[in-house]
Amino acid sequence: MKNSFLIFLFISLSFCAQNLPKEFVYLETIDASIKSELRYLSKNNFIGKPIDGYKNNCVIVTNETAKTLKKIQQLLSKKGFGLKIFDAYRPQQAVNHFVRWAKVLQDTLMKSAYYPNVPKSELFKQGYIASKSGHSRGSTVDLTLINLNTGKELDMGSPYDFFGEKSHPFSKNITKKQRENRMLLRNIMLANGFKPYENEWWHFTLKNEPFSNTYFNFPVK
């Protein structure tokens, strides 16, 4: 069993390999059981194109963030749930890509799926796009919960990266069960040292992040 895990880890890291800055790690080296689907590596995101700086499906975070996520994963697994990461460390070049896109008001390819009720001109004002992101500091994660038996994501009432009131953690436009699912994620993240973002149910930042004022720009690969 141990040899199988080492082979899996070697194969994974052969695709995700670079000299990371000190205190950064590939999450799979700390806990390979945490699932991931980096949306910005694909066209399945609010822009509709792969985002600058994303080269491989590699979850990169600070070491302290990784260790805390491992602890949370272990706690969740006892209840039959697990974590799934949509985004973690995000290079500044990706944030710059978002900013450039946000200024081209006629580019609304994914509006119906991701921001149907918010004018693109309002995305900055309403806090969905910014020139700097906590993700670039390495201790912020966008994530959801999955059922370990089925592998399916829990119903959170709105998709990841949906820009609108329905994505606010305490939105009234969701069902009781959807709210319970959000609170399950929120409560375990808060209980283990993460702080939430009030516009997005999926967004959490480690309270004692090691790089609170440093924004990195190395690629995700």
XYZ file of N, CA and C in Angstrom, residues 31-206:
528
model
N -1.199 16.037 1.948
C -2.405 15.205 1.999
C -2.915 14.968 0.574
N -2.598 13.811 0.043
C -2.988 13.479 -1.336
C -4.458 13.097 -1.448
N -5.163 12.975 -0.320
C -6.578 12.588 -0.365
C -7.501 13.769 -0.670
N -7.004 14.983 -0.558
C -7.821 16.166 -0.834
C -7.960 16.338 -2.353
N -9.190 16.403 -2.820
C -9.459 16.505 -4.246
C -9.228 17.933 -4.745
N -9.031 18.061 -6.052
C -8.843 19.393 -6.627
C -9.367 19.457 -8.044
N -9.783 20.642 -8.428
C -10.208 20.941 -9.800
C -9.933 22.423 -10.026
N -8.731 22.736 -10.437
C -8.363 24.138 -10.619
C -9.095 24.702 -11.824
N -10.134 25.461 -11.568
C -10.991 25.967 -12.636
C -10.266 26.915 -13.589
N -9.258 27.628 -13.078
C -8.590 28.615 -13.913
C -7.584 27.985 -14.872
N -7.400 26.673 -14.739
C -6.575 25.946 -15.687
C -7.364 25.618 -16.952
N -8.687 25.671 -16.861
C -9.574 25.281 -17.958
C -10.390 26.473 -18.470
N -11.352 26.168 -19.338
C -12.277 27.194 -19.817
C -13.512 27.295 -18.939
N -13.618 26.425 -17.940
C -14.783 26.393 -17.062
C -14.614 27.390 -15.925
N -14.672 28.674 -16.280
C -14.547 29.743 -15.292
C -15.268 30.985 -15.813
N -15.300 32.036 -15.031
C -16.123 33.199 -15.380
C -15.625 33.979 -16.595
N -14.390 33.746 -17.012
C -13.872 34.377 -18.225
C -14.134 33.493 -19.445
N -14.048 32.175 -19.253
C -14.285 31.245 -20.348
C -13.030 30.852 -21.088
N -11.868 31.157 -20.509
C -10.577 30.825 -21.108
C -9.610 30.433 -19.990
N -8.567 29.640 -20.302
C -7.533 29.374 -19.298
C -6.892 30.687 -18.862
N -6.551 30.752 -17.584
C -6.047 31.999 -17.013
C -4.516 32.000 -16.956
N -3.935 33.167 -17.214
C -2.481 33.321 -17.189
C -1.888 32.783 -15.881
N -0.805 32.018 -16.017
C -0.086 31.545 -14.831
C -0.451 30.153 -14.369
N -1.550 29.589 -14.915
C -1.962 28.230 -14.540
C -1.484 27.248 -15.608
N -0.548 26.375 -15.218
C 0.076 25.439 -16.161
C -0.306 23.983 -15.895
N -0.576 23.630 -14.642
C -0.935 22.263 -14.274
C -1.915 22.275 -13.115
N -2.612 21.153 -12.914
C -3.583 21.035 -11.831
C -2.856 20.758 -10.516
N -2.086 21.740 -10.072
C -1.268 21.622 -8.869
C -1.772 22.594 -7.817
N -2.147 22.078 -6.669
C -2.581 22.951 -5.577
C -1.352 23.339 -4.768
N -1.040 24.622 -4.771
C 0.114 25.154 -4.048
C -0.391 26.062 -2.930
N 0.136 25.866 -1.733
C -0.238 26.694 -0.580
C 0.974 26.826 0.340
N 0.865 27.690 1.324
C 1.914 27.747 2.332
C 1.861 26.473 3.166
N 2.983 26.122 3.741
C 3.092 24.892 4.517
C 2.079 24.852 5.660
N 1.909 25.961 6.347
C 0.969 26.013 7.470
C -0.467 25.798 6.991
N -0.797 26.361 5.845
C -2.129 26.152 5.271
C -2.340 24.681 4.941
N -1.343 24.056 4.347
C -1.445 22.648 3.979
C -1.659 21.768 5.206
N -0.910 22.031 6.252
C -1.043 21.213 7.467
C -2.425 21.384 8.098
N -2.957 22.603 8.032
C -4.285 22.848 8.599
C -5.369 22.188 7.755
N -5.226 22.237 6.449
C -6.185 21.563 5.562
C -6.166 20.054 5.786
N -4.995 19.496 6.040
C -4.896 18.066 6.342
C -5.675 17.732 7.605
N -5.541 18.558 8.616
C -6.280 18.344 9.863
C -7.785 18.390 9.616
N -8.219 19.374 8.836
C -9.646 19.514 8.521
C -10.139 18.300 7.736
N -9.332 17.841 6.795
C -9.692 16.662 6.000
C -9.887 15.442 6.904
N -9.031 15.287 7.866
C -9.128 14.147 8.778
C -10.404 14.233 9.623
N -10.745 15.431 10.059
C -11.960 15.617 10.845
C -13.205 15.337 9.997
N -13.200 15.831 8.771
C -14.342 15.636 7.880
C -14.536 14.174 7.503
N -13.439 13.468 7.308
C -13.524 12.080 6.849
C -14.264 11.202 7.853
N -14.209 11.569 9.109
C -14.916 10.813 10.139
C -16.431 10.944 9.987
N -16.859 11.994 9.266
C -18.286 12.226 9.029
C -18.696 11.839 7.606
N -17.741 11.292 6.845
C -18.048 10.867 5.488
C -17.894 11.945 4.437
N -17.187 13.047 4.787
C -17.002 14.153 3.855
C -15.522 14.409 3.590
N -15.253 15.189 2.558
C -13.891 15.568 2.244
C -13.860 16.929 1.567
N -12.660 17.469 1.408
C -12.474 18.774 0.773
C -12.224 18.617 -0.722
N -12.647 19.631 -1.469
C -12.309 19.745 -2.885
C -11.902 21.184 -3.148
N -10.692 21.375 -3.674
C -10.116 22.702 -3.894
C -10.376 23.179 -5.322
N -10.904 24.391 -5.449
C -11.087 25.020 -6.752
C -9.937 25.979 -7.087
N -9.372 26.602 -6.063
C -8.243 27.499 -6.269
C -7.514 27.665 -4.946
N -6.207 27.865 -5.031
C -5.408 28.067 -3.824
C -4.446 29.220 -4.113
N -3.131 28.946 -4.113
C -2.217 30.012 -4.516
C -2.553 30.450 -5.940
N -2.602 31.753 -6.143
C -2.921 32.343 -7.451
C -1.859 33.389 -7.794
N -1.102 33.211 -8.866
C -0.066 34.193 -9.194
C -0.649 35.561 -9.547
N 0.118 36.593 -9.303
C -0.337 37.948 -9.598
C -0.672 38.113 -11.076
N 0.009 37.379 -11.943
C -0.279 37.476 -13.378
C -1.703 37.024 -13.686
N -2.238 36.095 -12.895
C -3.623 35.668 -13.076
C -4.580 36.776 -12.643
N -4.259 37.423 -11.547
C -5.071 38.552 -11.074
C -5.058 39.665 -12.114
N -3.900 39.921 -12.703
C -3.805 40.932 -13.754
C -4.685 40.574 -14.955
N -4.762 39.274 -15.251
C -5.623 38.786 -16.335
C -7.081 39.124 -16.024
N -7.503 38.881 -14.791
C -8.870 39.212 -14.374
C -9.153 40.705 -14.557
N -8.200 41.517 -14.151
C -8.377 42.976 -14.217
C -8.506 43.433 -15.665
N -7.654 42.932 -16.541
C -7.739 43.297 -17.961
C -9.091 42.904 -18.538
N -9.525 41.691 -18.208
C -10.813 41.202 -18.711
C -11.961 42.058 -18.206
N -11.925 42.429 -16.940
C -13.020 43.195 -16.342
C -13.200 44.556 -17.003
N -12.142 45.090 -17.586
C -12.210 46.407 -18.223
C -12.756 46.338 -19.650
N -12.839 45.139 -20.210
C -13.390 44.973 -21.562
C -14.862 44.619 -21.407
N -15.704 45.622 -21.323
C -17.096 45.423 -20.931
C -17.901 44.606 -21.926
N -17.467 44.579 -23.185
C -18.228 43.825 -24.189
C -17.933 42.325 -24.149
N -16.912 41.916 -23.427
C -16.574 40.489 -23.326
C -17.398 39.859 -22.201
N -18.542 39.324 -22.573
C -19.464 38.753 -21.574
C -19.812 37.305 -21.934
N -18.839 36.570 -22.424
C -19.036 35.203 -22.877
C -19.715 34.324 -21.828
N -19.319 34.460 -20.557
C -19.820 33.572 -19.504
C -20.816 34.261 -18.563
N -21.361 35.373 -18.983
C -22.256 36.139 -18.103
C -23.451 35.329 -17.618
N -24.100 34.598 -18.499
C -25.316 33.879 -18.113
C -25.043 32.822 -17.054
N -23.847 32.263 -17.054
C -23.510 31.205 -16.098
C -22.943 31.739 -14.788
N -22.205 32.865 -14.839
C -21.457 33.292 -13.662
C -21.875 34.632 -13.051
N -22.457 35.527 -13.842
C -22.882 36.810 -13.262
C -24.107 37.349 -14.003
N -25.182 36.557 -14.050
C -26.370 36.945 -14.826
C -27.067 38.201 -14.321
N -26.954 38.484 -13.029
C -27.693 39.602 -12.442
C -26.807 40.774 -12.013
N -25.520 40.692 -12.344
C -24.582 41.750 -11.972
C -23.974 42.331 -13.237
N -24.143 43.634 -13.499
C -23.496 44.251 -14.667
C -21.986 44.082 -14.570
N -21.354 43.776 -15.683
C -19.908 43.585 -15.642
C -19.193 44.833 -15.114
N -19.748 45.985 -15.383
C -19.155 47.241 -14.921
C -19.167 47.369 -13.398
N -19.942 46.509 -12.718
C -20.065 46.578 -11.259
C -19.192 45.552 -10.540
N -18.482 44.701 -11.273
C -17.736 43.620 -10.637
C -16.640 44.125 -9.702
N -15.973 45.226 -10.066
C -14.983 45.825 -9.170
C -15.661 46.395 -7.930
N -16.674 47.213 -8.150
C -17.357 47.915 -7.067
C -17.945 46.960 -6.046
N -18.478 45.832 -6.520
C -19.114 44.881 -5.624
C -18.141 43.855 -5.029
N -16.875 43.985 -5.332
C -15.864 43.173 -4.667
C -15.587 41.808 -5.253
N -16.042 41.566 -6.488
C -15.800 40.261 -7.097
C -14.479 40.213 -7.852
N -13.994 41.359 -8.287
C -12.700 41.486 -8.958
C -11.904 42.561 -8.235
N -10.600 42.321 -8.043
C -9.736 43.310 -7.390
C -8.344 43.236 -7.997
N -7.570 44.302 -7.832
C -6.231 44.342 -8.420
C -5.220 43.524 -7.621
N -5.563 43.195 -6.387
C -4.744 42.328 -5.539
C -5.649 41.266 -4.937
N -5.099 40.069 -4.747
C -5.887 38.975 -4.174
C -5.127 38.305 -3.059
N -5.839 37.952 -2.000
C -5.231 37.201 -0.908
C -4.674 35.866 -1.375
N -5.226 35.352 -2.468
C -4.733 34.086 -3.011
C -3.249 34.166 -3.363
N -2.798 35.335 -3.787
C -1.402 35.490 -4.202
C -0.440 35.458 -3.022
N -0.966 35.496 -1.809
C -0.127 35.396 -0.613
C 0.049 33.932 -0.190
N -0.726 33.035 -0.788
C -0.496 31.607 -0.591
C -1.271 30.920 0.510
N -2.093 31.662 1.250
C -2.807 31.054 2.379
C -4.317 31.195 2.270
N -4.801 31.448 1.069
C -6.240 31.546 0.816
C -6.645 30.402 -0.110
N -7.787 29.811 0.199
C -8.288 28.698 -0.610
C -9.756 28.903 -0.954
N -10.131 28.469 -2.139
C -11.535 28.376 -2.566
C -11.861 26.889 -2.600
N -12.889 26.473 -1.874
C -13.125 25.045 -1.751
C -14.565 24.718 -1.425
N -14.884 23.451 -1.543
C -16.211 22.957 -1.198
C -16.064 21.619 -0.503
N -17.201 20.962 -0.250
C -17.202 19.644 0.374
C -17.704 18.602 -0.612
N -17.181 17.390 -0.496
C -17.685 16.275 -1.275
C -18.128 15.154 -0.349
N -19.026 14.321 -0.845
C -19.421 13.095 -0.161
C -18.385 12.035 -0.515
N -17.725 11.451 0.472
C -16.651 10.507 0.195
C -17.157 9.220 -0.446
N -18.392 8.871 -0.200
C -18.937 7.644 -0.784
C -19.233 7.798 -2.275
N -19.751 8.958 -2.654
C -20.150 9.184 -4.042
C -19.136 10.006 -4.834
N -18.320 10.775 -4.129
C -17.383 11.673 -4.791
C -18.022 12.950 -5.293
N -19.312 13.106 -5.048
C -20.034 14.266 -5.553
C -19.946 15.452 -4.582
N -19.965 16.657 -5.174
C -19.962 17.870 -4.367
C -21.300 18.034 -3.648
N -21.254 18.545 -2.433
C -22.485 18.873 -1.721
C -23.140 20.082 -2.384
N -24.446 20.137 -2.351
C -25.201 21.240 -2.944
C -25.088 22.460 -2.041
N -24.402 23.486 -2.536
C -24.191 24.704 -1.761
C -25.131 25.840 -2.179
N -26.019 25.592 -3.116
C -27.008 26.610 -3.476
C -26.599 27.531 -4.597
N -25.311 27.621 -4.877
C -24.811 28.383 -6.027
C -23.487 27.764 -6.431
N -23.119 27.853 -7.712
C -21.851 27.280 -8.167
C -20.658 28.083 -7.659
N -19.503 27.466 -7.681
C -18.267 28.170 -7.385
C -18.085 29.337 -8.354
N -17.672 30.472 -7.828
C -17.406 31.693 -8.596
C -18.658 32.323 -9.197
N -19.821 31.996 -8.655
C -21.042 32.677 -9.093
C -21.076 34.038 -8.419
N -21.093 35.110 -9.229
C -21.070 36.468 -8.704
C -22.502 36.948 -8.473
N -22.883 37.054 -7.227
C -24.227 37.503 -6.913
C -24.570 37.229 -5.461
N -25.673 37.804 -5.024
C -26.088 37.686 -3.622
C -26.290 36.242 -3.197
N -26.658 35.393 -4.138
C -26.922 33.996 -3.807
C -25.669 33.281 -3.295
N -24.497 33.820 -3.594
C -23.253 33.218 -3.130
C -22.813 33.740 -1.765
N -23.490 34.769 -1.248
C -23.164 35.242 0.093
C -23.460 34.119 1.082
N -22.585 33.862 2.031
C -22.742 32.712 2.924
C -24.114 32.584 3.577
N -24.719 33.710 3.926
C -26.002 33.669 4.632
C -27.172 34.103 3.743
N -27.019 33.889 2.440
C -28.089 34.239 1.510
C -29.406 33.577 1.914
N -30.495 34.325 1.746
C -31.821 33.789 2.052
C -32.445 33.084 0.848
N -31.752 33.137 -0.282
C -32.295 32.555 -1.512
C -31.816 31.135 -1.765
N -31.609 30.387 -0.687
C -31.207 28.990 -0.804
C -32.054 28.150 0.149
N -32.008 26.840 -0.027
C -32.826 25.958 0.805
C -32.171 25.714 2.160
N -32.924 25.136 3.044
C -32.414 24.797 4.377
C -31.229 23.845 4.280
N -31.320 22.837 3.432
C -30.239 21.869 3.282
C -28.997 22.521 2.695
N -29.169 23.396 1.717
C -28.027 24.105 1.139
C -27.341 24.968 2.192
N -28.133 25.601 3.036
C -27.568 26.423 4.112
C -26.811 25.551 5.116
N -27.352 24.388 5.420
C -26.680 23.462 6.332
C -25.335 23.023 5.761
N -25.299 22.758 4.466
C -24.040 22.366 3.823
C -23.012 23.489 3.894
N -23.451 24.705 3.647
C -22.536 25.849 3.743
C -22.000 26.013 5.161
N -22.871 25.848 6.133
C -22.460 26.029 7.517
C -21.527 24.914 7.979
N -21.701 23.714 7.437
C -20.789 22.618 7.752
C -19.380 22.980 7.303
N -19.256 23.489 6.086
C -17.956 23.928 5.578
C -17.437 25.120 6.367
N -18.267 26.119 6.531
C -17.855 27.357 7.205
C -17.405 27.092 8.644
N -18.183 26.323 9.366
C -17.889 26.117 10.789
C -16.597 25.354 11.012
N -16.332 24.356 10.171
C -15.097 23.595 10.377
C -13.874 24.407 9.953
N -14.032 25.269 8.944
C -12.923 26.131 8.544
C -12.629 27.168 9.632
N -13.680 27.787 10.166
C -13.490 28.784 11.220
C -12.913 28.162 12.490
N -13.350 26.958 12.809
C -12.886 26.290 14.030
C -11.417 25.895 13.948
N -10.867 25.916 12.727
C -9.475 25.506 12.548
C -8.587 26.618 12.002
N -8.951 27.846 12.306
C -8.038 28.954 12.058
C -8.162 29.692 10.752
N -9.260 29.483 10.015
C -9.486 30.235 8.784
C -10.543 31.311 9.015
N -10.449 32.383 8.254
C -11.469 33.437 8.293
C -12.172 33.488 6.935
N -13.474 33.794 6.923
C -14.248 33.767 5.671
C -14.252 35.110 4.963
N -14.752 35.087 3.726
C -15.014 36.301 2.953
C -16.527 36.382 2.774
N -17.118 37.488 3.134
C -18.573 37.556 3.243
C -19.329 37.628 1.920
N -18.627 37.693 0.787
C -19.309 37.662 -0.509
C -19.358 36.266 -1.123
N -18.551 35.339 -0.562
C -18.382 34.045 -1.207
C -18.337 32.919 -0.177
N -19.230 31.960 -0.279
C -19.277 30.863 0.692
C -18.045 29.968 0.616
N -17.314 29.994 -0.488
C -16.199 29.066 -0.729
C -14.833 29.602 -0.345
N -14.723 30.859 0.058
C -13.444 31.563 0.167
C -13.002 31.705 1.629
N -11.792 31.197 1.939
C -11.274 31.257 3.314
C -9.779 31.551 3.307
N -9.339 32.331 4.298
C -7.933 32.705 4.442
C -7.429 32.327 5.823
N -6.262 31.733 5.895
C -5.660 31.384 7.171
C -5.419 32.656 7.984
